[in-house]
mmCIF file of C-alpha atoms in Angstrom:
data_model
loop_
_atom_site.group_PDB
_atom_site.id
_atom_site.type_symbol
_atom_site.label_atom_id
_atom_site.label_comp_id
_atom_site.label_asym_id
_atom_site.label_seq_id
_atom_site.Cartn_x
_atom_site.Cartn_y
_atom_site.Cartn_z
ATOM 1 C CA MET A 202 -55.120 -24.981 -2.988
ATOM 2 C CA ASN A 203 -52.905 -24.435 -6.040
ATOM 3 C CA ILE A 204 -50.964 -21.417 -5.998
ATOM 4 C CA ASN A 205 -49.787 -20.189 -8.896
ATOM 5 C CA VAL A 206 -46.147 -18.715 -9.251
ATOM 6 C CA THR A 207 -45.337 -16.594 -12.280
ATOM 7 C CA PHE A 208 -41.678 -15.847 -12.487
ATOM 8 C CA ASP A 209 -41.167 -12.635 -14.146
ATOM 9 C CA ALA A 210 -37.278 -12.266 -15.439
ATOM 10 C CA GLN A 211 -37.947 -8.659 -16.284
ATOM 11 C CA ALA A 212 -39.374 -7.677 -13.122
ATOM 12 C CA ALA A 213 -36.654 -9.623 -11.552
ATOM 13 C CA LEU A 214 -33.882 -7.782 -13.499
ATOM 14 C CA GLY A 215 -35.575 -4.833 -12.227
ATOM 15 C CA PHE A 216 -35.853 -5.608 -8.709
ATOM 16 C CA VAL A 217 -32.022 -6.002 -8.819
ATOM 17 C CA ARG A 218 -31.094 -3.212 -10.434
ATOM 18 C CA SER A 219 -32.557 -1.173 -8.028
ATOM 19 C CA GLN A 220 -30.887 -3.250 -5.604
ATOM 20 C CA THR A 221 -27.715 -2.329 -6.747
ATOM 21 C CA THR A 222 -27.201 1.387 -6.203
ATOM 22 C CA HIS A 223 -27.294 1.146 -2.455
ATOM 23 C CA ILE A 224 -25.614 -1.417 -2.199
ATOM 24 C CA GLU A 225 -22.544 -0.682 -4.001
ATOM 25 C CA THR A 226 -23.025 2.811 -2.769
ATOM 26 C CA ALA A 227 -22.844 1.218 0.963
ATOM 27 C CA VAL A 228 -19.344 -1.231 -0.110
ATOM 28 C CA ASN A 229 -17.499 1.764 -1.202
ATOM 29 C CA GLU A 230 -17.711 3.251 2.309
ATOM 30 C CA THR A 231 -16.717 0.369 3.770
ATOM 31 C CA VAL A 232 -12.814 0.783 5.454
ATOM 32 C CA TYR A 233 -10.809 -1.860 6.085
ATOM 33 C CA PRO A 234 -8.761 -1.533 8.519
ATOM 34 C CA ASP A 235 -6.487 -4.066 8.345
ATOM 35 C CA ILE A 236 -5.707 -3.323 4.882
ATOM 36 C CA GLN A 237 -2.489 -1.870 4.614
ATOM 37 C CA TYR A 238 -1.598 -0.421 1.708
ATOM 38 C CA PRO A 239 -3.757 3.269 2.106
ATOM 39 C CA SER A 240 -1.717 4.538 4.740
ATOM 40 C CA LEU A 241 1.920 3.244 3.303
ATOM 41 C CA ILE A 242 1.765 4.412 -0.258
ATOM 42 C CA PRO A 243 0.412 7.254 -1.611
ATOM 43 C CA VAL A 244 -2.321 6.116 -4.457
ATOM 44 C CA ASP A 245 -2.000 7.696 -8.049
ATOM 45 C CA THR A 246 -5.093 7.067 -9.664
ATOM 46 C CA SER A 247 -4.837 9.922 -12.100
ATOM 47 C CA ALA A 248 -3.973 7.781 -15.439
ATOM 48 C CA HIS A 249 -6.566 7.606 -18.287
ATOM 49 C CA PRO A 250 -8.766 4.039 -16.678
ATOM 50 C CA PHE A 251 -7.870 2.067 -19.865
ATOM 51 C CA ALA A 252 -3.760 3.505 -20.305
ATOM 52 C CA GLN A 253 -1.759 0.862 -21.854
ATOM 53 C CA THR A 254 1.586 2.038 -19.060
ATOM 54 C CA VAL A 255 2.248 4.346 -16.980
ATOM 55 C CA THR A 256 5.055 6.460 -17.798
ATOM 56 C CA TYR A 257 7.310 8.291 -14.842
ATOM 57 C CA TYR A 258 11.040 9.839 -14.393
ATOM 58 C CA SER A 259 13.578 8.725 -11.465
ATOM 59 C CA SER A 260 15.802 10.888 -10.663
ATOM 60 C CA ASP A 261 19.273 11.899 -8.979
ATOM 61 C CA LYS A 262 20.295 14.703 -7.937
ATOM 62 C CA PHE A 263 24.564 15.420 -7.796
ATOM 63 C CA GLY A 264 27.173 18.410 -7.262
ATOM 64 C CA LYS A 265 28.433 19.798 -4.460
ATOM 65 C CA ALA A 266 29.682 22.680 -3.560
ATOM 66 C CA GLU A 267 32.829 24.050 -3.485
ATOM 67 C CA TRP A 268 35.457 27.266 -2.718
ATOM 68 C CA ILE A 269 36.397 28.966 -4.921
ATOM 69 C CA ASN A 270 39.068 31.555 -6.463
ATOM 70 C CA GLY A 271 37.256 35.001 -7.201
ATOM 71 C CA ASN A 272 38.493 34.931 -10.586
ATOM 72 C CA ALA A 273 37.721 31.286 -11.784
ATOM 73 C CA ASP A 274 35.963 29.962 -14.558
ATOM 74 C CA ASP A 275 36.029 26.759 -13.658
ATOM 75 C CA ILE A 276 32.142 26.767 -11.312
ATOM 76 C CA PRO A 277 30.712 23.347 -9.742
ATOM 77 C CA LEU A 278 28.142 22.214 -11.281
ATOM 78 C CA ALA A 279 24.838 20.705 -9.665
ATOM 79 C CA GLY A 280 22.591 18.686 -11.623
ATOM 80 C CA THR A 281 19.351 16.116 -11.964
ATOM 81 C CA GLU A 282 20.403 12.577 -13.776
ATOM 82 C CA ARG A 283 17.102 11.303 -15.056
ATOM 83 C CA ALA A 284 15.976 8.329 -16.444
ATOM 84 C CA GLU A 285 12.545 7.051 -17.838
ATOM 85 C CA HIS A 286 10.676 4.098 -16.692
ATOM 86 C CA LYS A 287 7.314 2.108 -18.030
ATOM 87 C CA THR A 288 5.061 0.211 -16.252
ATOM 88 C CA SER A 289 1.828 -1.862 -18.107
ATOM 89 C CA VAL A 290 -1.104 -1.558 -16.797
ATOM 90 C CA TYR A 291 -3.545 -4.906 -16.249
ATOM 91 C CA MET A 292 -7.125 -5.408 -16.059
ATOM 92 C CA ALA A 293 -8.490 -7.549 -12.796
ATOM 93 C CA ALA A 294 -11.635 -8.562 -12.076
ATOM 94 C CA ILE A 295 -13.872 -9.481 -8.442
ATOM 95 C CA GLY A 296 -17.879 -9.583 -8.874
ATOM 96 C CA TYR A 297 -20.419 -11.031 -7.018
ATOM 97 C CA GLY A 298 -24.278 -12.217 -7.834
ATOM 98 C CA TRP A 299 -28.086 -13.618 -6.763
ATOM 99 C CA GLY A 300 -29.812 -16.632 -7.042
ATOM 100 C CA TYR A 301 -33.650 -16.624 -8.988
ATOM 101 C CA GLU A 302 -34.187 -18.124 -4.851
ATOM 102 C CA GLU A 303 -32.684 -15.095 -3.090
ATOM 103 C CA ILE A 304 -34.297 -12.125 -5.071
ATOM 104 C CA GLN A 305 -37.469 -14.062 -5.405
ATOM 105 C CA HIS A 306 -37.536 -14.034 -1.337
ATOM 106 C CA ALA A 307 -36.433 -10.241 -0.972
ATOM 107 C CA MET A 308 -39.489 -9.365 -3.553
ATOM 108 C CA MET A 309 -41.479 -11.246 -1.716
ATOM 109 C CA LEU A 310 -40.786 -9.807 1.473
ATOM 110 C CA GLY A 311 -40.448 -6.360 0.683
ATOM 111 C CA ILE A 312 -37.022 -6.078 1.122
ATOM 112 C CA ASN A 313 -33.560 -5.812 0.700
ATOM 113 C CA LEU A 314 -31.102 -8.163 -1.207
ATOM 114 C CA PRO A 315 -27.723 -9.129 1.246
ATOM 115 C CA ASN A 316 -25.029 -7.315 -0.076
ATOM 116 C CA ASP A 317 -22.509 -10.302 1.740
ATOM 117 C CA ASP A 318 -21.178 -10.543 -1.235
ATOM 118 C CA ALA A 319 -21.222 -7.655 -2.807
ATOM 119 C CA MET A 320 -18.781 -6.494 0.382
ATOM 120 C CA ALA A 321 -16.896 -10.377 -0.429
ATOM 121 C CA ALA A 322 -15.842 -9.280 -4.093
ATOM 122 C CA ARG A 323 -14.665 -5.216 -2.514
ATOM 123 C CA ARG A 324 -12.680 -7.243 0.146
ATOM 124 C CA ALA A 325 -11.406 -9.655 -2.323
ATOM 125 C CA TYR A 326 -10.317 -6.331 -3.999
ATOM 126 C CA GLU A 327 -8.183 -4.903 -1.844
ATOM 127 C CA GLU A 328 -6.636 -7.502 -0.352
ATOM 128 C CA MET A 329 -5.285 -8.144 -4.432
ATOM 129 C CA VAL A 330 -4.253 -4.740 -4.505
ATOM 130 C CA ASP A 331 -2.418 -4.659 -0.592
ATOM 131 C CA ARG A 332 -0.814 -7.894 -2.019
ATOM 132 C CA VAL A 333 0.535 -6.176 -5.517
ATOM 133 C CA ALA A 334 1.329 -3.115 -3.896
ATOM 134 C CA LEU A 335 3.469 -4.517 -0.598
ATOM 135 C CA ARG A 336 4.529 -7.757 -2.298
ATOM 136 C CA GLY A 337 4.784 -7.322 -6.044
ATOM 137 C CA ASP A 338 3.746 -10.309 -8.377
ATOM 138 C CA ALA A 339 6.088 -11.827 -10.669
ATOM 139 C CA THR A 340 3.623 -12.836 -13.069
ATOM 140 C CA LYS A 341 3.165 -9.036 -14.309
ATOM 141 C CA GLY A 342 6.683 -7.799 -13.137
ATOM 142 C CA PHE A 343 5.598 -6.267 -10.852
ATOM 143 C CA SER A 344 7.859 -5.425 -7.420
ATOM 144 C CA GLY A 345 6.709 -4.724 -3.938
ATOM 145 C CA LEU A 346 7.588 -2.053 -0.818
ATOM 146 C CA ILE A 347 9.697 -4.755 0.772
ATOM 147 C CA ASN A 348 11.441 -6.342 -2.132
ATOM 148 C CA TYR A 349 11.950 -3.659 -5.127
ATOM 149 C CA PRO A 350 14.904 -4.061 -7.022
ATOM 150 C CA GLY A 351 17.294 -0.716 -6.751
ATOM 151 C CA VAL A 352 16.551 -0.164 -2.952
ATOM 152 C CA THR A 353 19.818 -0.370 -1.061
ATOM 153 C CA ALA A 354 19.693 -3.419 1.642
ATOM 154 C CA ALA A 355 22.376 -3.302 4.132
ATOM 155 C CA SER A 356 23.052 -4.873 7.157
ATOM 156 C CA ALA A 357 22.039 -3.705 10.438
ATOM 157 C CA VAL A 358 24.830 -1.845 12.433
ATOM 158 C CA ASN A 359 24.228 -4.126 15.521
ATOM 159 C CA GLY A 360 20.894 -6.604 14.170
ATOM 160 C CA ASP A 361 19.730 -9.218 16.876
ATOM 161 C CA TRP A 362 16.514 -7.370 18.427
ATOM 162 C CA ASP A 363 15.552 -10.424 19.986
ATOM 163 C CA GLY A 364 19.067 -11.500 21.369
ATOM 164 C CA THR A 365 19.826 -11.245 24.935
ATOM 165 C CA GLY A 366 22.760 -9.355 24.852
ATOM 166 C CA THR A 367 21.487 -6.518 22.825
ATOM 167 C CA THR A 368 20.774 -3.132 24.157
ATOM 168 C CA GLU A 369 18.107 -1.244 24.044
ATOM 169 C CA ASP A 370 21.054 1.877 23.029
ATOM 170 C CA GLN A 371 21.722 -0.749 20.033
ATOM 171 C CA ILE A 372 18.372 -1.186 18.537
ATOM 172 C CA LEU A 373 18.119 2.732 18.212
ATOM 173 C CA GLU A 374 20.899 3.079 16.537
ATOM 174 C CA ASP A 375 20.093 0.598 14.229
ATOM 175 C CA VAL A 376 16.720 2.482 13.471
ATOM 176 C CA ASN A 377 18.623 5.728 13.443
ATOM 177 C CA SER A 378 21.413 4.922 11.370
ATOM 178 C CA ALA A 379 18.254 3.673 8.817
ATOM 179 C CA ILE A 380 16.810 6.781 9.014
ATOM 180 C CA LEU A 381 20.401 9.168 8.912
ATOM 181 C CA GLY A 382 21.514 6.913 5.889
ATOM 182 C CA ILE A 383 18.631 8.179 3.708
ATOM 183 C CA ALA A 384 19.771 11.697 4.447
ATOM 184 C CA SER A 385 23.255 11.179 3.439
ATOM 185 C CA ASP A 386 22.650 9.396 0.550
ATOM 186 C CA THR A 387 20.352 12.461 -0.228
ATOM 187 C CA LEU A 388 22.890 15.154 0.647
ATOM 188 C CA TYR A 389 20.554 15.820 3.652
ATOM 189 C CA THR A 390 17.491 17.007 0.877
ATOM 190 C CA SER A 391 15.618 13.626 2.459
ATOM 191 C CA VAL A 392 14.938 11.836 5.823
ATOM 192 C CA ALA A 393 12.961 9.190 6.211
ATOM 193 C CA ASN A 394 9.531 9.592 8.000
ATOM 194 C CA THR A 395 7.870 5.964 8.026
ATOM 195 C CA VAL A 396 9.590 3.008 10.148
ATOM 196 C CA LEU A 397 8.185 -0.258 9.124
ATOM 197 C CA LEU A 398 8.579 -3.597 11.101
ATOM 198 C CA PRO A 399 7.655 -7.264 11.590
ATOM 199 C CA PRO A 400 4.724 -7.496 13.516
ATOM 200 C CA ALA A 401 6.791 -9.222 16.547
ATOM 201 C CA LYS A 402 9.413 -7.010 16.296
ATOM 202 C CA LEU A 403 7.025 -4.573 16.719
ATOM 203 C CA ASN A 404 5.254 -5.893 19.163
ATOM 204 C CA SER A 405 8.801 -6.404 21.135
ATOM 205 C CA LEU A 406 9.567 -2.453 21.139
ATOM 206 C CA ALA A 407 6.106 -1.862 22.822
ATOM 207 C CA THR A 408 6.462 -4.282 25.547
ATOM 208 C CA ARG A 409 10.105 -3.447 26.258
ATOM 209 C CA ARG A 410 11.187 -1.432 29.214
ATOM 210 C CA LEU A 411 13.771 0.955 28.633
ATOM 211 C CA GLY A 412 16.573 0.774 31.298
ATOM 212 C CA ASP A 413 14.549 0.501 34.714
ATOM 213 C CA THR A 414 11.573 3.236 33.872
ATOM 214 C CA THR A 415 7.772 3.378 32.505
ATOM 215 C CA MET A 416 8.533 4.271 29.219
ATOM 216 C CA THR A 417 9.366 1.701 26.487
ATOM 217 C CA VAL A 418 11.214 1.087 23.777
ATOM 218 C CA LEU A 419 8.506 2.301 21.514
ATOM 219 C CA GLU A 420 7.298 5.255 23.422
ATOM 220 C CA PHE A 421 10.946 6.161 23.489
ATOM 221 C CA LEU A 422 11.780 6.009 19.955
ATOM 222 C CA ARG A 423 8.325 7.708 18.671
ATOM 223 C CA ARG A 424 9.739 10.668 20.667
ATOM 224 C CA ASN A 425 13.537 10.683 20.292
ATOM 225 C CA ASN A 426 14.976 9.778 16.714
ATOM 226 C CA THR A 427 16.880 11.996 14.105
ATOM 227 C CA TYR A 428 13.789 12.674 11.951
ATOM 228 C CA THR A 429 12.045 13.847 14.919
ATOM 229 C CA ALA A 430 15.596 15.744 15.877
ATOM 230 C CA MET A 431 15.637 17.411 12.657
ATOM 231 C CA THR A 432 12.057 17.997 11.606
ATOM 232 C CA GLY A 433 10.207 18.013 14.368
ATOM 233 C CA GLN A 434 7.567 15.743 13.032
ATOM 234 C CA PRO A 435 6.231 12.739 14.507
ATOM 235 C CA LEU A 436 8.291 9.454 13.141
ATOM 236 C CA ASP A 437 5.085 6.852 12.179
ATOM 237 C CA ILE A 438 6.820 3.041 13.286
ATOM 238 C CA ARG A 439 4.166 -0.002 11.936
ATOM 239 C CA ALA A 440 3.974 -3.222 11.764
ATOM 240 C CA VAL A 441 3.784 -5.081 8.221
ATOM 241 C CA ARG A 442 3.089 -8.432 7.267
ATOM 242 C CA GLY A 443 5.333 -9.980 4.983
ATOM 243 C CA LEU A 444 8.560 -8.428 7.013
ATOM 244 C CA GLU A 445 9.301 -11.896 8.429
ATOM 245 C CA THR A 446 11.193 -13.319 5.602
ATOM 246 C CA ALA A 447 11.493 -10.284 3.329
ATOM 247 C CA GLY A 448 15.268 -9.594 4.263
ATOM 248 C CA VAL A 449 18.868 -11.104 2.199
ATOM 249 C CA GLY A 450 18.507 -14.995 3.516
ATOM 250 C CA GLN A 451 15.202 -14.895 4.727
ATOM 251 C CA THR A 452 15.718 -12.701 7.616
ATOM 252 C CA GLN A 453 13.971 -10.255 8.939
ATOM 253 C CA ARG A 454 13.621 -6.626 7.449
ATOM 254 C CA MET A 455 12.915 -3.359 8.201
ATOM 255 C CA ILE A 456 12.261 -0.188 5.963
ATOM 256 C CA ALA A 457 12.990 3.667 6.483
ATOM 257 C CA TYR A 458 11.397 5.885 3.740
ATOM 258 C CA ARG A 459 10.223 8.950 2.905
ATOM 259 C CA ARG A 460 6.219 8.333 2.592
ATOM 260 C CA ASP A 461 5.840 10.869 -0.792
ATOM 261 C CA PRO A 462 4.188 11.024 -3.427
ATOM 262 C CA GLN A 463 7.803 12.572 -5.342
ATOM 263 C CA VAL A 464 9.522 9.005 -3.814
ATOM 264 C CA LEU A 465 6.643 6.086 -3.962
ATOM 265 C CA LYS A 466 3.364 5.590 -5.835
ATOM 266 C CA LEU A 467 0.628 2.769 -6.498
ATOM 267 C CA HIS A 468 -0.794 3.216 -9.978
ATOM 268 C CA ILE A 469 -4.534 2.316 -10.209
ATOM 269 C CA PRO A 470 -5.872 4.202 -13.611
ATOM 270 C CA MET A 471 -9.156 2.565 -12.859
ATOM 271 C CA PRO A 472 -9.857 1.861 -8.894
ATOM 272 C CA HIS A 473 -12.610 -1.478 -8.831
ATOM 273 C CA ARG A 474 -16.047 -0.216 -10.448
ATOM 274 C CA PHE A 475 -18.936 -2.528 -10.799
ATOM 275 C CA LEU A 476 -20.268 -2.997 -14.181
ATOM 276 C CA PRO A 477 -24.562 -2.894 -15.100
ATOM 277 C CA VAL A 478 -26.103 -6.070 -13.709
ATOM 278 C CA TYR A 479 -26.831 -9.187 -16.087
ATOM 279 C CA GLN A 480 -28.470 -12.279 -16.269
ATOM 280 C CA ASP A 481 -26.000 -15.139 -17.398
ATOM 281 C CA GLY A 482 -28.146 -18.422 -16.998
ATOM 282 C CA PRO A 483 -31.940 -19.145 -16.015
ATOM 283 C CA LEU A 484 -31.839 -18.896 -12.182
ATOM 284 C CA HIS A 485 -28.591 -16.077 -11.524
ATOM 285 C CA TRP A 486 -28.064 -12.562 -11.616
ATOM 286 C CA VAL A 487 -24.556 -11.085 -12.104
ATOM 287 C CA VAL A 488 -22.818 -7.928 -11.239
ATOM 288 C CA PRO A 489 -19.237 -7.934 -12.773
ATOM 289 C CA GLY A 490 -16.593 -5.772 -10.555
ATOM 290 C CA VAL A 491 -13.336 -4.841 -12.765
ATOM 291 C CA PHE A 492 -10.448 -2.738 -11.756
ATOM 292 C CA ARG A 493 -7.139 -1.722 -13.664
ATOM 293 C CA LEU A 494 -4.326 -1.363 -11.817
ATOM 294 C CA GLY A 495 -0.142 -0.608 -12.762
ATOM 295 C CA GLY A 496 1.337 -1.960 -9.814
ATOM 296 C CA LEU A 497 4.392 0.048 -7.655
ATOM 297 C CA ASP A 498 6.884 2.641 -8.453
ATOM 298 C CA ILE A 499 9.443 4.093 -6.370
ATOM 299 C CA ARG A 500 10.907 7.187 -8.190
ATOM 300 C CA ARG A 501 13.800 7.760 -6.057
ATOM 301 C CA PRO A 502 15.271 4.275 -4.311
ATOM 302 C CA LYS A 503 17.451 6.220 -2.199
ATOM 303 C CA GLU A 504 15.465 7.576 -0.144
ATOM 304 C CA VAL A 505 14.236 4.244 1.099
ATOM 305 C CA ARG A 506 16.952 1.312 2.562
ATOM 306 C CA TYR A 507 16.112 -1.744 3.673
ATOM 307 C CA ILE A 508 18.065 -2.824 6.678
ATOM 308 C CA ASP A 509 18.426 -6.823 7.350
ATOM 309 C CA GLY A 510 19.177 -8.571 9.944
ATOM 310 C CA ILE A 511 16.915 -6.976 13.264
#
């Protein structure tokens, strides 16, 4: 028996178009728990999707109250120094597609097209943004959270947390010194609420007992630290990949900072979006995906501090 199969390109295109709606909905609702930037850096999508640059201002406060004579006319003045900065916005892309056989098979059985490739495209977008946000991209002049110029980098007061002679008290002193350093640099108008550590260091704190108690160093640190003592709020302590060699001389780095949009922002004027499907060859259909990324801006470098040699 001869079976005639007629290929209808328009029918195939219509079928693929109908499939992209539910696939894109599922893809955009997916959360990738190992993507770090959304929980570490405030994201700003307010700029026009096709803005060429994003302009922002960094500021630094100065001034100190002093005793004066009741008839004095030399009043101490406070003020703010502001500097204008611009960050460029660049286009990037990642999409997905289907072949003739996949489409015909789904149409024949009346089933949905697989969304694996769409999920892979979205994942690739998140991975790129995560990399740029944390490590920057030299080809575009971007710096990341772990290597931003202008942020003070200092050596740990004690350091060498894994050394046999390093005590739990010395580790706690290093962390609290980083938190307090930001407070003193900002005349106690700001205090770090987030501490980032290399994964191995966080694991060490989570498994090392405090003295002869049943409490780990990490448990104690979360409850007893300068930020919590000053504000009553819990200190956020997290592990971040890449800090293992981020310090001066490839040393391990700790980051203490105030996680707030006034301090730092990641500009994504156009988050990843899928464009309409089109046929790019006799047996292949493509769904382009594009986004525009402006990189990380640390607006108040004094409210971020690097501590190396931990």
